[in-house]
Amino acid sequence: GAVVSQHPSWVICKSGTSVKIECRSLDFQATTMFWYRQFPKQSLMLMATSNEGSKATYEQGVEKDKFLINHASLTLSTLTVTSAHPEDSSFYICSARDLGTVPYEQYFGPGTRLTVT
Amino acid sequence: AQTVTQSQPEMSVQEAETVTLSCTYDTSESNYYLFWYKQPPSRQMILVIRQEAYKQQNATENRFSVNFQKAAKSFSLKISDSQLGDTAMYFCAFRGSGGGADGLTFGKGTHLIIQP
């Protein structure tokens, strides 16, 4: 089956620094990827839709200047949390849409746990 | 905007029993997709079952089946012959049919515990 990877699986950074999270589709091309955020014991919330070759679409309430998304190729999207603060600590999950399936399937990465100290 | 509601924060049943998880949703769209995802302690999201709104027949996948009531906007998941490995968070999710650019809207989840 289709595989989506995320790197790193966990990261600790100091307040004020930036951290980049990668999402890769390993065996299929993905023009669209999605970024979700999950706080402890809560549900997943869609943050943004990442489109290859164009600007990301952010959900209402998500600061686009804080969460920079770049989808530079058909297999890679990156989420950069800029000037991270403790309240940005969360579990970030990406998913990727497989163009080759009808209706399209969406596969999830294993997630990245971000802790800001 | 669509909303997804799961009213059971936690459920506990004995192994081999049947359990039903509830989900209701609200949308103005006529065509859409509904999903149940399982999230075990590893936190990897695993697709359990999918239902396409234009299909009247309820989806089934081995021990998992749904009761899809479109008019009532209800989408429950039934797990038969429950196993210890079914212990996990279960999320109901909605996706519109807007050209493939729709992310998922999730409910708050139900923590299912299967007791030995």
Short mmCIF file of C-alpha atoms in Angstrom, two decimals:
data_model
loop_
_atom_site.label_atom_id
_atom_site.label_comp_id
_atom_site.label_asym_id
_atom_site.label_seq_id
_atom_site.Cartn_x
_atom_site.Cartn_y
_atom_site.Cartn_z
CA GLY A 1 0.00 0.00 0.00
CA ALA A 2 0.91 3.65 -0.32
CA VAL A 3 3.31 5.00 2.26
CA VAL A 4 3.72 8.50 3.61
CA SER A 5 6.70 9.33 5.78
CA GLN A 6 7.37 12.23 8.09
CA HIS A 7 10.67 13.50 9.38
CA PRO A 8 11.53 13.98 12.13
CA SER A 9 9.28 11.77 14.22
CA TRP A 10 9.89 13.99 17.19
CA VAL A 11 11.74 17.23 17.79
CA ILE A 12 12.49 19.46 20.73
CA CYS A 13 13.37 23.07 20.07
CA LYS A 14 13.88 26.21 22.08
CA SER A 15 11.34 29.00 22.13
CA GLY A 16 11.97 31.49 19.34
CA THR A 17 13.62 29.07 16.94
CA SER A 18 12.16 27.58 13.78
CA VAL A 19 11.65 23.93 12.99
CA LYS A 20 10.95 22.21 9.69
CA ILE A 21 8.86 19.05 9.30
CA GLU A 22 8.96 17.03 6.09
CA CYS A 23 6.16 14.96 4.60
CA ARG A 24 7.01 12.58 1.76
CA SER A 25 4.91 10.27 -0.37
CA LEU A 26 7.23 7.33 -0.94
CA ASP A 27 5.60 5.36 -3.73
CA PHE A 28 3.12 7.71 -5.36
CA GLN A 29 2.84 11.28 -6.53
CA ALA A 30 0.83 13.73 -4.50
CA THR A 31 -0.22 17.08 -5.94
CA THR A 32 -2.11 17.76 -2.74
CA MET A 33 -1.04 17.17 0.82
CA PHE A 34 -2.76 18.16 4.02
CA TRP A 35 -1.38 19.24 7.38
CA TYR A 36 -3.23 18.50 10.61
CA ARG A 37 -2.55 19.35 14.21
CA GLN A 38 -3.53 17.21 17.16
CA PHE A 39 -3.30 18.34 20.77
CA PRO A 40 -3.10 15.69 23.51
CA LYS A 41 -6.31 13.74 23.90
CA GLN A 42 -7.98 15.80 21.20
CA SER A 43 -9.00 15.36 17.62
CA LEU A 44 -7.17 16.27 14.43
CA MET A 45 -7.68 19.76 13.10
CA LEU A 46 -6.95 20.61 9.50
CA MET A 47 -4.42 23.42 9.34
CA ALA A 48 -3.75 23.82 5.65
CA THR A 49 -3.87 22.27 2.22
CA SER A 50 -0.56 22.11 0.42
CA ASN A 51 -0.62 22.23 -3.37
CA GLU A 52 2.38 21.38 -5.51
CA GLY A 53 3.69 24.42 -7.31
CA SER A 54 1.32 26.91 -5.74
CA LYS A 55 0.56 28.61 -2.44
CA ALA A 56 -0.95 26.67 0.39
CA THR A 57 -4.52 27.26 1.51
CA TYR A 58 -4.84 27.86 5.23
CA GLU A 59 -7.86 27.16 7.41
CA GLN A 60 -9.45 30.01 9.27
CA GLY A 61 -7.50 30.92 12.37
CA VAL A 62 -4.20 29.41 11.23
CA GLU A 63 -1.41 31.97 10.94
CA LYS A 64 0.17 31.52 7.53
CA ASP A 65 3.25 33.53 8.48
CA LYS A 66 3.86 31.26 11.43
CA PHE A 67 3.22 27.96 9.69
CA LEU A 68 5.05 28.15 6.38
CA ILE A 69 4.19 25.43 3.91
CA ASN A 70 6.20 24.61 0.80
CA HIS A 71 5.19 21.90 -1.67
CA ALA A 72 8.11 21.98 -4.06
CA SER A 73 7.72 18.59 -5.67
CA LEU A 74 5.12 15.90 -6.24
CA THR A 75 6.47 13.88 -3.33
CA LEU A 76 7.49 16.44 -0.72
CA SER A 77 5.72 19.04 1.38
CA THR A 78 7.34 20.85 4.28
CA LEU A 79 5.83 22.64 7.26
CA THR A 80 8.06 25.18 9.00
CA VAL A 81 6.97 26.43 12.39
CA THR A 82 8.62 29.84 12.69
CA SER A 83 9.51 31.50 15.97
CA ALA A 84 8.08 28.56 17.85
CA HIS A 85 6.55 29.04 21.29
CA PRO A 86 5.46 26.50 23.91
CA GLU A 87 1.85 26.78 22.75
CA ASP A 88 2.96 25.41 19.37
CA SER A 89 3.87 22.13 21.04
CA SER A 90 1.64 19.55 19.44
CA PHE A 91 1.48 16.47 17.24
CA TYR A 92 1.60 17.38 13.55
CA ILE A 93 0.28 14.89 11.01
CA CYS A 94 0.38 15.12 7.24
CA SER A 95 -1.61 13.22 4.68
CA ALA A 96 -1.16 12.89 0.94
CA ARG A 97 -3.64 12.39 -1.83
CA ASP A 98 -2.91 9.59 -4.27
CA LEU A 99 -3.70 10.74 -7.81
CA GLY A 100 -3.90 7.18 -9.03
CA THR A 101 -6.98 6.18 -7.05
CA VAL A 102 -10.66 6.87 -7.72
CA PRO A 103 -12.12 8.20 -5.55
CA TYR A 104 -8.85 9.48 -4.34
CA GLU A 105 -7.33 7.89 -1.30
CA GLN A 106 -5.66 9.93 1.38
CA TYR A 107 -2.79 8.35 3.28
CA PHE A 108 -1.49 9.58 6.61
CA GLY A 109 2.06 9.96 7.77
CA PRO A 110 3.08 8.70 11.23
CA GLY A 111 3.14 12.20 12.70
CA THR A 112 5.75 14.47 14.26
CA ARG A 113 5.73 15.37 17.93
CA LEU A 114 6.96 18.92 18.47
CA THR A 115 7.94 20.11 21.91
CA VAL A 116 8.94 23.74 22.36
CA THR A 117 10.80 24.52 25.57
CA ALA B 1 -19.06 24.40 6.99
CA GLN B 2 -19.52 20.84 8.02
CA THR B 3 -19.42 19.50 11.55
CA VAL B 4 -18.91 16.00 12.89
CA THR B 5 -20.15 14.97 16.33
CA GLN B 6 -19.16 11.92 18.32
CA SER B 7 -21.09 11.87 21.57
CA GLN B 8 -19.36 8.93 23.24
CA PRO B 9 -15.98 10.00 24.66
CA GLU B 10 -15.22 6.49 25.88
CA MET B 11 -16.66 3.01 25.58
CA SER B 12 -15.62 -0.27 27.14
CA VAL B 13 -16.75 -3.76 26.15
CA GLN B 14 -15.64 -7.32 26.73
CA GLU B 15 -13.63 -9.17 24.14
CA ALA B 16 -15.81 -10.91 21.51
CA GLU B 17 -18.74 -8.58 22.12
CA THR B 18 -20.24 -6.29 19.51
CA VAL B 19 -19.93 -2.55 19.96
CA THR B 20 -21.42 0.38 18.08
CA LEU B 21 -19.82 3.80 17.92
CA SER B 22 -22.03 6.75 17.05
CA CYS B 23 -21.41 9.66 14.72
CA THR B 24 -23.61 12.40 13.39
CA TYR B 25 -22.67 15.11 10.96
CA ASP B 26 -24.05 18.23 9.43
CA THR B 27 -23.50 19.40 5.87
CA SER B 28 -25.29 21.16 3.08
CA GLU B 29 -23.52 19.09 0.43
CA SER B 30 -25.36 16.34 -1.38
CA ASN B 31 -22.34 14.24 -2.24
CA TYR B 32 -19.54 13.52 0.20
CA TYR B 33 -17.53 10.79 1.85
CA LEU B 34 -17.58 9.54 5.41
CA PHE B 35 -14.81 7.64 7.13
CA TRP B 36 -13.95 5.89 10.34
CA TYR B 37 -10.31 6.03 11.32
CA LYS B 38 -8.55 4.14 14.09
CA GLN B 39 -5.69 5.73 16.00
CA PRO B 40 -3.84 3.26 18.24
CA PRO B 41 -1.29 4.40 20.83
CA SER B 42 1.32 4.69 18.06
CA ARG B 43 -0.87 7.56 16.76
CA GLN B 44 -0.69 6.29 13.18
CA MET B 45 -4.06 6.97 11.55
CA ILE B 46 -5.53 3.80 10.06
CA LEU B 47 -8.51 3.83 7.74
CA VAL B 48 -11.16 1.41 9.01
CA ILE B 49 -13.97 1.95 6.55
CA ARG B 50 -15.28 4.43 4.02
CA GLN B 51 -18.80 5.26 2.83
CA GLU B 52 -19.69 7.24 -0.26
CA ALA B 53 -22.85 9.24 0.31
CA TYR B 54 -24.36 8.44 -3.08
CA LYS B 55 -24.21 4.72 -2.32
CA GLN B 56 -27.21 3.47 -0.40
CA GLN B 57 -25.59 0.19 0.55
CA ASN B 58 -23.79 0.23 3.88
CA ALA B 59 -20.05 -0.41 3.66
CA THR B 60 -18.55 -3.48 5.32
CA GLU B 61 -14.95 -4.54 5.92
CA ASN B 62 -14.66 -7.90 7.64
CA ARG B 63 -15.74 -7.33 11.28
CA PHE B 64 -16.45 -3.65 10.68
CA SER B 65 -19.67 -2.33 9.21
CA VAL B 66 -21.49 0.97 9.14
CA ASN B 67 -25.09 2.05 9.45
CA PHE B 68 -25.37 5.05 7.15
CA GLN B 69 -28.59 7.01 7.45
CA LYS B 70 -28.26 9.90 5.02
CA ALA B 71 -31.51 11.64 5.86
CA ALA B 72 -30.71 11.53 9.56
CA LYS B 73 -27.05 12.42 8.88
CA SER B 74 -25.95 9.51 10.98
CA PHE B 75 -22.96 7.23 10.41
CA SER B 76 -22.36 4.63 13.10
CA LEU B 77 -19.63 1.99 13.18
CA LYS B 78 -20.31 -1.54 14.35
CA ILE B 79 -17.44 -3.74 15.39
CA SER B 80 -18.33 -7.41 15.66
CA ASP B 81 -16.40 -10.02 17.62
CA SER B 82 -14.26 -7.31 19.17
CA GLN B 83 -10.60 -8.09 19.75
CA LEU B 84 -8.02 -6.70 22.15
CA GLY B 85 -6.26 -5.09 19.18
CA ASP B 86 -9.33 -3.00 18.52
CA THR B 87 -8.50 -0.90 21.56
CA ALA B 88 -7.80 2.58 20.18
CA MET B 89 -9.24 6.02 19.53
CA TYR B 90 -11.81 5.98 16.76
CA PHE B 91 -12.50 9.10 14.75
CA CYS B 92 -15.41 9.71 12.44
CA ALA B 93 -14.49 12.00 9.54
CA PHE B 94 -16.18 13.87 6.72
CA ARG B 95 -14.83 14.88 3.36
CA GLY B 96 -16.65 16.87 0.72
CA SER B 97 -16.44 16.06 -2.95
CA GLY B 98 -14.98 19.41 -3.95
CA GLY B 99 -12.56 18.35 -6.64
CA GLY B 100 -10.21 16.46 -4.42
CA ALA B 101 -8.89 19.45 -2.53
CA ASP B 102 -10.90 18.78 0.60
CA GLY B 103 -9.19 17.91 3.81
CA LEU B 104 -10.97 15.88 6.45
CA THR B 105 -13.18 17.20 9.22
CA PHE B 106 -12.92 14.96 12.26
CA GLY B 107 -15.15 14.33 15.24
CA LYS B 108 -13.71 14.50 18.74
CA GLY B 109 -13.19 10.77 18.85
CA THR B 110 -14.29 7.81 20.94
CA HIS B 111 -11.80 5.93 23.07
CA LEU B 112 -12.70 2.27 22.72
CA ILE B 113 -11.37 -0.16 25.29
CA ILE B 114 -11.70 -3.88 24.75
CA GLN B 115 -11.47 -5.75 28.04
CA PRO B 116 -10.06 -9.30 28.17
#
